[in-house]
Short mmCIF file of C-alpha atoms in Angstrom, two decimals:
data_model
loop_
_atom_site.label_atom_id
_atom_site.label_comp_id
_atom_site.label_asym_id
_atom_site.label_seq_id
_atom_site.Cartn_x
_atom_site.Cartn_y
_atom_site.Cartn_z
CA MET A 238 26.82 5.79 4.02
CA ARG A 239 24.26 2.96 3.13
CA GLN A 240 25.12 -1.07 4.39
CA GLN A 241 25.04 -3.87 2.50
CA PHE A 242 21.77 -5.57 2.45
CA ARG A 243 21.32 -8.75 4.85
CA LEU A 244 17.77 -10.20 5.36
CA GLY A 245 18.75 -11.84 8.55
CA ASP A 246 18.82 -8.28 9.58
CA VAL A 247 15.31 -7.63 9.19
CA ARG A 248 13.07 -7.40 11.99
CA ALA A 249 9.96 -5.62 10.54
CA LEU A 250 8.32 -5.95 7.78
CA ILE A 251 5.64 -3.99 5.42
CA VAL A 252 3.85 -6.46 3.08
CA ASP A 253 1.85 -5.54 -0.01
CA ILE A 254 -1.37 -7.79 -0.77
CA ASP A 255 -2.62 -7.44 -4.55
CA GLY A 256 0.08 -9.18 -6.21
CA THR A 257 2.03 -10.50 -3.45
CA LEU A 258 0.15 -12.11 -1.09
CA PHE A 259 -3.23 -12.62 -3.14
CA ARG A 260 -3.53 -12.64 -7.13
CA GLY A 261 -7.51 -11.55 -7.10
CA PRO A 262 -8.95 -14.02 -4.58
CA VAL A 263 -6.59 -16.61 -5.31
CA PRO A 264 -3.79 -16.96 -2.37
CA LEU A 265 -0.53 -17.09 -3.93
CA PRO A 266 1.91 -20.02 -3.33
CA GLY A 267 3.65 -20.21 -0.34
CA LEU A 268 1.22 -17.35 1.61
CA ARG A 269 0.17 -19.67 5.57
CA ARG A 270 4.33 -20.83 5.23
CA PHE A 271 5.32 -17.18 4.68
CA PHE A 272 3.72 -15.99 7.33
CA ALA A 273 4.34 -18.71 10.36
CA PHE A 274 7.95 -18.64 9.55
CA LEU A 275 7.66 -14.33 10.25
CA GLN A 276 5.54 -15.51 13.31
CA SER A 277 8.34 -18.33 14.40
CA ARG A 278 11.11 -15.72 14.03
CA GLU A 279 9.50 -13.01 16.10
CA ILE A 280 9.75 -10.55 12.56
CA GLY A 281 6.99 -7.23 13.25
CA SER A 282 4.70 -7.20 10.15
CA VAL A 283 1.86 -5.54 9.15
CA VAL A 284 -0.41 -5.55 6.07
CA VAL A 285 -0.96 -2.73 3.90
CA SER A 286 -3.01 -2.33 0.55
CA ASN A 287 -3.17 0.87 -1.74
CA ASN A 288 -6.50 -0.65 -3.08
CA THR A 289 -9.59 0.87 -1.08
CA THR A 290 -12.54 -1.36 -2.92
CA LYS A 291 -12.27 -3.34 0.36
CA THR A 292 -11.76 -2.97 4.00
CA ALA A 293 -9.02 -4.00 6.93
CA ALA A 294 -11.68 -6.35 8.51
CA GLU A 295 -12.48 -7.99 4.59
CA TYR A 296 -8.70 -8.44 3.95
CA TRP A 297 -7.93 -10.00 7.53
CA GLU A 298 -11.04 -12.63 6.62
CA LYS A 299 -9.63 -13.19 2.84
CA LEU A 300 -6.35 -13.95 5.12
CA ALA A 301 -8.37 -15.90 7.62
CA ALA A 302 -9.52 -18.33 5.77
CA GLN A 303 -5.74 -19.23 4.38
CA GLY A 304 -5.22 -20.36 7.77
CA VAL A 305 -3.18 -16.89 8.17
CA GLN A 306 -4.04 -15.75 11.74
CA ILE A 307 -2.96 -12.11 12.62
CA GLN A 308 -3.97 -9.48 14.35
CA ALA A 309 -6.54 -6.68 13.42
CA ASP A 310 -4.18 -3.32 13.76
CA GLN A 311 -1.39 -5.68 11.70
CA ILE A 312 -3.45 -4.76 8.54
CA LEU A 313 -3.89 -1.33 7.04
CA THR A 314 -5.29 0.16 3.83
CA ALA A 315 -4.73 3.57 2.06
CA ALA A 316 -8.42 4.36 3.19
CA THR A 317 -7.56 4.86 7.05
CA ALA A 318 -4.44 6.83 5.65
CA THR A 319 -6.27 9.17 3.83
CA ALA A 320 -9.22 9.61 6.52
CA GLY A 321 -5.69 10.41 9.02
CA TYR A 322 -4.59 12.50 6.04
CA LEU A 323 -7.47 14.68 5.53
CA GLU A 324 -8.11 15.03 9.17
CA GLY A 325 -4.71 16.96 9.52
CA LYS A 326 -5.47 19.14 6.34
CA VAL A 327 -8.69 20.16 6.19
CA GLY A 328 -10.24 18.54 9.95
CA ALA A 329 -12.40 16.22 10.83
CA GLY A 330 -15.80 16.83 10.38
CA THR A 331 -15.50 19.00 6.67
CA SER A 332 -17.24 18.34 3.61
CA LEU A 333 -16.06 15.90 0.52
CA TYR A 334 -16.79 14.82 -2.51
CA VAL A 335 -16.06 10.60 -2.87
CA ILE A 336 -15.45 8.90 -5.80
CA GLY A 337 -14.99 5.18 -4.79
CA GLU A 338 -16.66 2.26 -3.18
CA PRO A 339 -18.27 1.75 0.22
CA ALA A 340 -15.02 0.57 2.05
CA LEU A 341 -13.59 4.18 1.58
CA THR A 342 -16.92 5.91 2.19
CA GLY A 343 -17.65 3.81 4.77
CA VAL A 344 -13.97 5.05 6.80
CA LEU A 345 -14.45 8.19 5.45
CA ARG A 346 -17.87 8.21 7.65
CA GLU A 347 -16.73 6.95 10.82
CA ALA A 348 -13.74 9.31 10.40
CA GLY A 349 -16.83 12.17 10.45
CA PHE A 350 -16.82 13.75 7.77
CA VAL A 351 -19.49 14.76 5.25
CA LEU A 352 -20.26 13.21 2.26
CA ARG A 353 -21.85 15.50 -0.57
CA GLN A 354 -23.63 13.25 -3.50
CA ALA A 355 -23.45 15.81 -6.22
CA ALA A 356 -21.59 19.48 -7.28
CA SER A 357 -24.68 21.44 -6.23
CA LEU A 358 -22.34 22.45 -2.96
CA PRO A 359 -19.02 23.10 -2.18
CA VAL A 360 -16.49 20.53 -0.24
CA ASP A 361 -13.38 20.65 1.47
CA ALA A 362 -11.71 18.07 -0.70
CA VAL A 363 -12.11 15.86 -3.48
CA VAL A 364 -11.20 12.33 -2.61
CA VAL A 365 -10.67 9.93 -5.43
CA GLY A 366 -10.09 6.04 -4.49
CA GLY A 367 -10.62 2.86 -6.66
CA ASP A 368 -14.25 2.70 -8.00
CA SER A 369 -15.37 -0.08 -10.33
CA THR A 370 -18.81 1.98 -10.53
CA LEU A 371 -17.40 5.02 -11.69
CA THR A 372 -19.43 7.16 -14.02
CA TYR A 373 -19.42 10.46 -16.15
CA ASP A 374 -21.23 12.39 -13.79
CA LYS A 375 -19.22 11.10 -11.01
CA LEU A 376 -16.15 12.86 -13.14
CA LYS A 377 -17.96 16.08 -13.71
CA TYR A 378 -18.79 16.42 -10.44
CA ALA A 379 -15.73 15.92 -9.25
CA ALA A 380 -13.78 18.51 -11.57
CA LEU A 381 -16.43 20.81 -11.11
CA LEU A 382 -15.56 20.87 -7.80
CA LEU A 383 -12.16 20.77 -8.05
CA GLN A 384 -12.30 24.11 -10.64
CA ARG A 385 -14.10 25.69 -7.66
CA GLY A 386 -10.91 25.62 -5.22
CA ALA A 387 -11.67 21.86 -3.06
CA ARG A 388 -8.50 20.15 -2.68
CA PHE A 389 -7.93 17.35 -4.45
CA VAL A 390 -7.02 14.16 -2.79
CA GLY A 391 -6.05 10.44 -4.28
CA THR A 392 -6.01 7.07 -1.79
CA ASN A 393 -3.36 5.62 -4.13
CA PRO A 394 -1.39 6.32 -7.49
CA ASP A 395 -1.81 2.91 -8.48
CA LEU A 396 -2.93 3.45 -13.05
CA LEU A 397 -3.98 -0.95 -12.61
CA CYS A 398 -4.52 -3.84 -10.15
CA PRO A 399 -3.91 -7.29 -10.48
CA THR A 400 -7.06 -9.46 -10.56
CA ASP A 401 -8.03 -12.94 -11.66
CA GLU A 402 -9.38 -11.28 -14.73
CA GLY A 403 -6.03 -9.68 -15.36
CA LEU A 404 -5.48 -6.41 -14.97
CA VAL A 405 -7.68 -3.41 -14.16
CA PRO A 406 -7.69 0.03 -14.29
CA GLU A 407 -7.34 1.63 -10.41
CA ALA A 408 -6.79 4.39 -9.00
CA GLY A 409 -4.64 6.24 -11.15
CA ALA A 410 -6.41 5.99 -13.72
CA THR A 411 -9.04 8.16 -12.47
CA LEU A 412 -6.64 10.51 -11.15
CA ALA A 413 -4.85 10.80 -14.38
CA ALA A 414 -8.24 11.94 -16.35
CA LEU A 415 -9.50 14.88 -13.13
CA GLU A 416 -5.63 15.84 -13.78
CA ALA A 417 -5.87 16.05 -17.62
CA ALA A 418 -9.50 17.81 -17.46
CA THR A 419 -8.31 20.66 -14.54
CA GLY A 420 -4.84 20.79 -14.84
CA ILE A 421 -4.72 20.13 -10.60
CA ALA A 422 -2.70 17.16 -9.41
CA PRO A 423 -3.61 15.45 -6.38
CA ASP A 424 -2.02 15.12 -3.18
CA VAL A 425 -1.38 11.06 -3.10
CA VAL A 426 -1.47 9.28 0.63
CA GLY A 427 -1.08 5.80 -0.46
CA LYS A 428 2.26 3.94 -1.95
CA PRO A 429 4.76 5.40 -2.76
CA ALA A 430 3.87 8.67 -0.59
CA ARG A 431 5.18 8.78 2.66
CA PRO A 432 1.34 9.04 4.94
CA LEU A 433 0.83 4.98 4.13
CA PHE A 434 4.52 4.01 5.21
CA ASP A 435 4.92 6.41 8.11
CA LEU A 436 1.33 4.82 9.40
CA ALA A 437 3.04 1.43 9.35
CA LEU A 438 6.02 2.28 11.04
CA GLN A 439 4.14 3.66 13.91
CA ARG A 440 2.39 0.52 14.00
CA LEU A 441 5.29 -1.89 13.71
CA GLY A 442 6.81 0.63 16.56
CA CYS A 443 10.05 0.12 14.41
CA ARG A 444 13.07 1.93 12.95
CA ARG A 445 13.38 2.68 9.45
CA TYR A 446 16.60 1.09 9.25
CA GLU A 447 15.66 -2.45 10.58
CA THR A 448 12.48 -2.47 8.37
CA ALA A 449 11.92 -3.66 4.89
CA ILE A 450 9.28 -3.64 3.01
CA LEU A 451 7.70 -6.41 0.41
CA GLY A 452 5.69 -6.27 -2.88
CA ASP A 453 5.05 -6.69 -6.35
CA ARG A 454 5.49 -2.91 -7.61
CA LEU A 455 8.86 -0.92 -8.46
CA GLU A 456 7.24 2.55 -8.95
CA THR A 457 4.62 2.40 -5.23
CA ASP A 458 6.48 -0.23 -3.26
CA ILE A 459 10.01 -0.59 -3.94
CA ARG A 460 10.16 3.46 -4.85
CA GLY A 461 8.44 4.33 -2.14
CA GLY A 462 9.60 1.97 0.72
CA GLN A 463 13.17 3.67 -1.10
CA GLU A 464 12.28 7.15 -0.13
CA ALA A 465 10.80 6.06 2.77
CA GLY A 466 14.63 4.83 4.21
CA LEU A 467 13.42 0.88 4.54
CA TRP A 468 15.32 -1.45 2.66
CA THR A 469 12.71 -3.30 -0.53
CA VAL A 470 11.70 -6.87 -1.75
CA LEU A 471 10.11 -7.09 -5.04
CA VAL A 472 8.20 -10.66 -5.61
CA THR A 473 7.83 -10.90 -9.04
CA THR A 474 3.77 -12.41 -8.74
CA GLY A 475 2.21 -9.47 -9.91
CA ILE A 476 3.31 -6.72 -11.72
CA ASP A 477 6.87 -6.26 -12.41
CA ASP A 478 9.63 -8.71 -12.86
CA GLN A 479 13.19 -8.81 -13.32
CA GLY A 480 12.71 -7.54 -17.12
CA ALA A 481 10.64 -4.51 -15.40
CA VAL A 482 14.05 -4.00 -13.31
CA ARG A 483 16.49 -3.06 -15.64
CA GLN A 484 13.90 -1.42 -18.36
CA LYS A 485 12.35 1.28 -15.23
CA GLY A 486 15.89 1.85 -13.62
CA ILE A 487 14.14 1.09 -9.79
CA VAL A 488 16.93 -0.93 -7.80
CA PRO A 489 15.30 -3.11 -5.13
CA ASP A 490 17.68 -4.56 -2.30
CA LEU A 491 16.32 -8.31 -3.27
CA VAL A 492 14.44 -9.49 -5.86
CA VAL A 493 12.63 -13.16 -5.31
CA SER A 494 9.83 -15.10 -7.44
CA ASP A 495 7.35 -16.03 -5.12
CA LEU A 496 6.84 -16.37 -1.23
CA ASP A 497 8.70 -19.61 -0.74
CA THR A 498 12.08 -18.55 -2.60
CA LEU A 499 11.91 -15.68 0.51
CA VAL A 500 11.50 -17.84 2.60
CA ASP A 501 14.14 -20.05 2.02
CA LEU A 502 16.50 -17.62 1.51
CA TRP A 503 15.76 -15.74 4.82
CA GLN A 504 15.88 -19.10 6.82
CA ASN A 505 19.13 -19.25 4.80
CA ALA A 506 20.37 -16.15 6.27
CA GLY A 507 20.21 -16.76 9.78
CA ALA A 508 19.40 -14.44 12.83
CA PRO A 509 20.46 -11.31 13.22
CA THR A 510 24.14 -9.76 13.28
CA PRO A 511 24.62 -8.63 17.25
CA GLY A 512 25.55 -5.15 16.98
CA ARG A 513 25.60 -4.90 13.13
CA PRO A 514 26.05 -1.26 12.34
CA TYR A 515 22.69 -0.38 9.75
CA ARG A 516 22.46 2.99 7.74
CA GLU A 517 21.25 6.39 8.82
CA SER A 518 17.63 6.50 8.74
#
């Protein structure tokens, strides 16, 4: 049976980036205080992103520039999770056609995959991530290869990504176009799918019932966290707000307006309850 959520009993946190910690290049209020609080309470954290247009190193530098000091392995992107997923499904060293930017292609090359540039040769999988240089030819090559039997893998299903300009198309928009063109649905690695959550939990070394996810998207962060057996906290600085909760019917364990509010609530929640029974994982 599900236990009542108590913020003070959360021992580990999976933290979304875009819309939760930053909007585009702009840090959201309370960022540095939030991480200082986690460290002071010895609450484990892994920062995760569905965005495959930036590397984990770039995110580390972005946080460091705001005075946030975390370990490199505390940052996990869907690109890294996708490489691991592909190793299990098609094997390292196999050939791929990739729609994506260098942050994704670099991780896949480092993992030993061979990346094709067109549809002239067969590939084992078509991989789609966010790509600001998307062209008709890229869509055409991907569609042709999928019709010839390549596995269809999406790094993440996000239709939009919050930036300083506003909401811009993300990988999910490209996945939708290819699915409409071919009738083939992709296997998705990033949130709300399990592979990214499972990898984050491995890095945390924590059990699901003592871990929460903090994010700004109901369909990916919150629904994915619920399906993974985690507690869920929605922050309304990005995509979704209280109105979206009512409209979409995806109900987090907690909704906060910003990081400062979350820290205030957490401080008042007190220390973990000794021997508190948790829900089953």
